[in-house]
Amino acid sequence: MSPLRCAVFGAGRIGRIHAANVARHVDGAQLVAVADIDPVAGRTLADHLGVSTVTTDYAELLHRDDIEAVVVCTPTSTHYDVLLASIAAGKAIFAEKPIDLALSRIDAINAAVATHGVPMMVGFQRRYDPDFARVQAMVEAGAVGDVQI
């Protein structure tokens, strides 16, 4: 089985972490491209990890058949558009949290994933934390008052 060929969108702090993780797992994944609106940041990351393809426009990479998955590490305000475009392109997706700040836009992303049948995972390491589960149960039970955020 050949490695999953991935592109990382975003060369900031979390993008550098995820890109290095993809590059390190050569048996299961291969980092083939980096996209960042800052050409210096994109080129610096790509050079550090030995990746030849760098662009300032993530959309250029979505039409490439040799890219099977994308890692979305762009600012939260861009996630909605980047994710919808990635879903429409049929790419498997790992997205940094949060998907969006508006529940309606998160619902739209989830619906698009279901419609297109693409795999998508959100990197939220605290999702199964017992303390978070306890807080969620308290909120659902009405034990914390009127939740604002």
Short mmCIF file of C-alpha atoms in Angstrom, two decimals:
data_model
loop_
_atom_site.label_atom_id
_atom_site.label_comp_id
_atom_site.label_asym_id
_atom_site.label_seq_id
_atom_site.Cartn_x
_atom_site.Cartn_y
_atom_site.Cartn_z
CA MET A 1 0.00 0.00 0.00
CA SER A 2 1.43 3.34 -1.02
CA PRO A 3 1.56 6.26 1.42
CA LEU A 4 -1.29 8.78 1.55
CA ARG A 5 -0.11 11.85 -0.39
CA CYS A 6 -0.87 14.99 1.64
CA ALA A 7 -0.76 18.76 1.33
CA VAL A 8 -0.63 21.07 4.32
CA PHE A 9 -2.53 24.34 4.13
CA GLY A 10 -0.98 26.89 6.49
CA ALA A 11 2.66 27.18 7.52
CA GLY A 12 2.12 28.87 10.87
CA ARG A 13 2.80 27.32 14.27
CA ILE A 14 0.31 24.46 14.08
CA GLY A 15 0.90 23.95 10.35
CA ARG A 16 4.60 23.43 10.98
CA ILE A 17 3.78 20.84 13.66
CA HIS A 18 1.34 18.91 11.48
CA ALA A 19 3.57 19.12 8.39
CA ALA A 20 6.50 17.68 10.35
CA ASN A 21 4.26 14.90 11.66
CA VAL A 22 3.09 13.98 8.16
CA ALA A 23 6.65 14.11 6.81
CA ARG A 24 7.90 11.89 9.63
CA HIS A 25 5.41 9.08 8.89
CA VAL A 26 6.90 8.06 5.56
CA ASP A 27 5.34 4.58 5.56
CA GLY A 28 1.76 5.83 5.93
CA ALA A 29 1.86 9.36 4.59
CA GLN A 30 3.91 11.55 2.30
CA LEU A 31 3.99 15.34 2.44
CA VAL A 32 3.96 16.50 -1.18
CA ALA A 33 2.91 20.16 -1.00
CA VAL A 34 2.64 23.19 1.28
CA ALA A 35 0.34 26.18 0.79
CA ASP A 36 0.52 29.45 2.71
CA ILE A 37 -0.44 33.01 1.78
CA ASP A 38 3.00 34.07 3.00
CA PRO A 39 5.40 32.79 0.33
CA VAL A 40 8.40 32.99 2.67
CA ALA A 41 6.68 30.95 5.39
CA GLY A 42 5.54 28.35 2.87
CA ARG A 43 8.94 28.06 1.21
CA THR A 44 10.76 27.92 4.55
CA LEU A 45 8.60 25.05 5.78
CA ALA A 46 8.79 23.18 2.48
CA ASP A 47 12.57 23.52 2.32
CA HIS A 48 12.92 22.35 5.93
CA LEU A 49 10.91 19.21 5.16
CA GLY A 50 12.23 18.54 1.66
CA VAL A 51 9.01 19.35 -0.20
CA SER A 52 9.32 20.84 -3.67
CA THR A 53 5.75 22.04 -4.26
CA VAL A 54 4.83 25.32 -2.57
CA THR A 55 2.05 27.74 -3.43
CA THR A 56 0.33 30.78 -1.96
CA ASP A 57 -3.06 29.49 -3.18
CA TYR A 58 -4.32 26.29 -1.56
CA ALA A 59 -6.98 25.95 -4.30
CA GLU A 60 -4.24 25.17 -6.85
CA LEU A 61 -3.54 21.96 -4.97
CA LEU A 62 -7.14 20.77 -4.75
CA HIS A 63 -7.27 19.89 -8.44
CA ARG A 64 -4.17 17.70 -8.36
CA ASP A 65 -4.79 13.98 -8.58
CA ASP A 66 -1.54 13.22 -6.77
CA ILE A 67 -2.83 14.89 -3.59
CA GLU A 68 -5.25 12.61 -1.77
CA ALA A 69 -5.56 14.41 1.57
CA VAL A 70 -5.23 17.89 3.00
CA VAL A 71 -4.31 19.12 6.45
CA VAL A 72 -6.08 22.43 7.10
CA CYS A 73 -4.07 24.63 9.45
CA THR A 74 -5.20 28.02 8.19
CA PRO A 75 -6.77 30.65 10.47
CA THR A 76 -10.21 29.73 11.79
CA SER A 77 -11.82 32.54 9.78
CA THR A 78 -10.79 30.74 6.57
CA HIS A 79 -11.80 27.20 7.55
CA TYR A 80 -15.32 27.34 6.14
CA ASP A 81 -14.25 28.20 2.58
CA VAL A 82 -11.14 26.00 2.64
CA LEU A 83 -13.08 23.03 3.98
CA LEU A 84 -15.96 23.38 1.52
CA ALA A 85 -13.50 23.58 -1.39
CA SER A 86 -11.55 20.57 -0.08
CA ILE A 87 -14.74 18.56 0.37
CA ALA A 88 -15.95 19.44 -3.13
CA ALA A 89 -12.56 18.33 -4.49
CA GLY A 90 -13.03 14.96 -2.80
CA LYS A 91 -9.96 15.18 -0.59
CA ALA A 92 -9.67 13.42 2.75
CA ILE A 93 -9.34 16.12 5.42
CA PHE A 94 -7.69 16.65 8.76
CA ALA A 95 -8.80 20.06 10.06
CA GLU A 96 -7.52 22.01 12.98
CA LYS A 97 -10.09 23.11 15.51
CA PRO A 98 -12.43 24.83 15.50
CA ILE A 99 -14.19 24.10 12.22
CA ASP A 100 -15.88 27.50 12.50
CA LEU A 101 -17.30 29.77 15.18
CA ALA A 102 -20.88 29.60 13.87
CA LEU A 103 -22.88 26.42 14.47
CA SER A 104 -24.78 26.91 11.20
CA ARG A 105 -21.51 26.87 9.23
CA ILE A 106 -20.31 23.80 11.13
CA ASP A 107 -23.60 22.10 10.27
CA ALA A 108 -23.08 23.04 6.61
CA ILE A 109 -19.58 21.53 6.64
CA ASN A 110 -20.89 18.34 8.25
CA ALA A 111 -23.66 18.12 5.65
CA ALA A 112 -21.16 18.59 2.82
CA VAL A 113 -18.95 15.83 4.25
CA ALA A 114 -21.95 13.50 4.40
CA THR A 115 -23.10 14.40 0.89
CA HIS A 116 -19.67 13.94 -0.71
CA GLY A 117 -18.63 11.00 1.43
CA VAL A 118 -15.14 12.29 2.16
CA PRO A 119 -13.36 11.33 5.36
CA MET A 120 -12.78 14.26 7.71
CA MET A 121 -11.26 14.46 11.16
CA VAL A 122 -10.99 17.48 13.45
CA GLY A 123 -7.91 17.76 15.62
CA PHE A 124 -9.45 18.36 19.02
CA GLN A 125 -7.34 16.54 21.56
CA ARG A 126 -9.67 17.31 24.48
CA ARG A 127 -12.84 15.86 22.96
CA TYR A 128 -12.74 12.76 25.17
CA ASP A 129 -11.25 14.37 28.27
CA PRO A 130 -13.22 13.15 31.34
CA ASP A 131 -13.40 16.67 32.78
CA PHE A 132 -14.84 18.05 29.55
CA ALA A 133 -17.40 15.23 29.49
CA ARG A 134 -18.38 16.06 33.07
CA VAL A 135 -18.81 19.76 32.19
CA GLN A 136 -20.89 18.83 29.14
CA ALA A 137 -23.13 16.64 31.29
CA MET A 138 -23.54 19.50 33.79
CA VAL A 139 -24.44 21.94 31.00
CA GLU A 140 -26.97 19.50 29.53
CA ALA A 141 -28.50 18.98 32.99
CA GLY A 142 -28.85 22.74 33.48
CA ALA A 143 -26.54 22.68 36.50
CA VAL A 144 -24.36 25.63 35.44
CA GLY A 145 -26.98 28.30 34.72
CA ASP A 146 -27.47 30.16 31.45
CA VAL A 147 -24.51 29.30 29.18
CA GLN A 148 -23.31 32.27 27.14
CA ILE A 149 -20.38 30.79 25.24
#
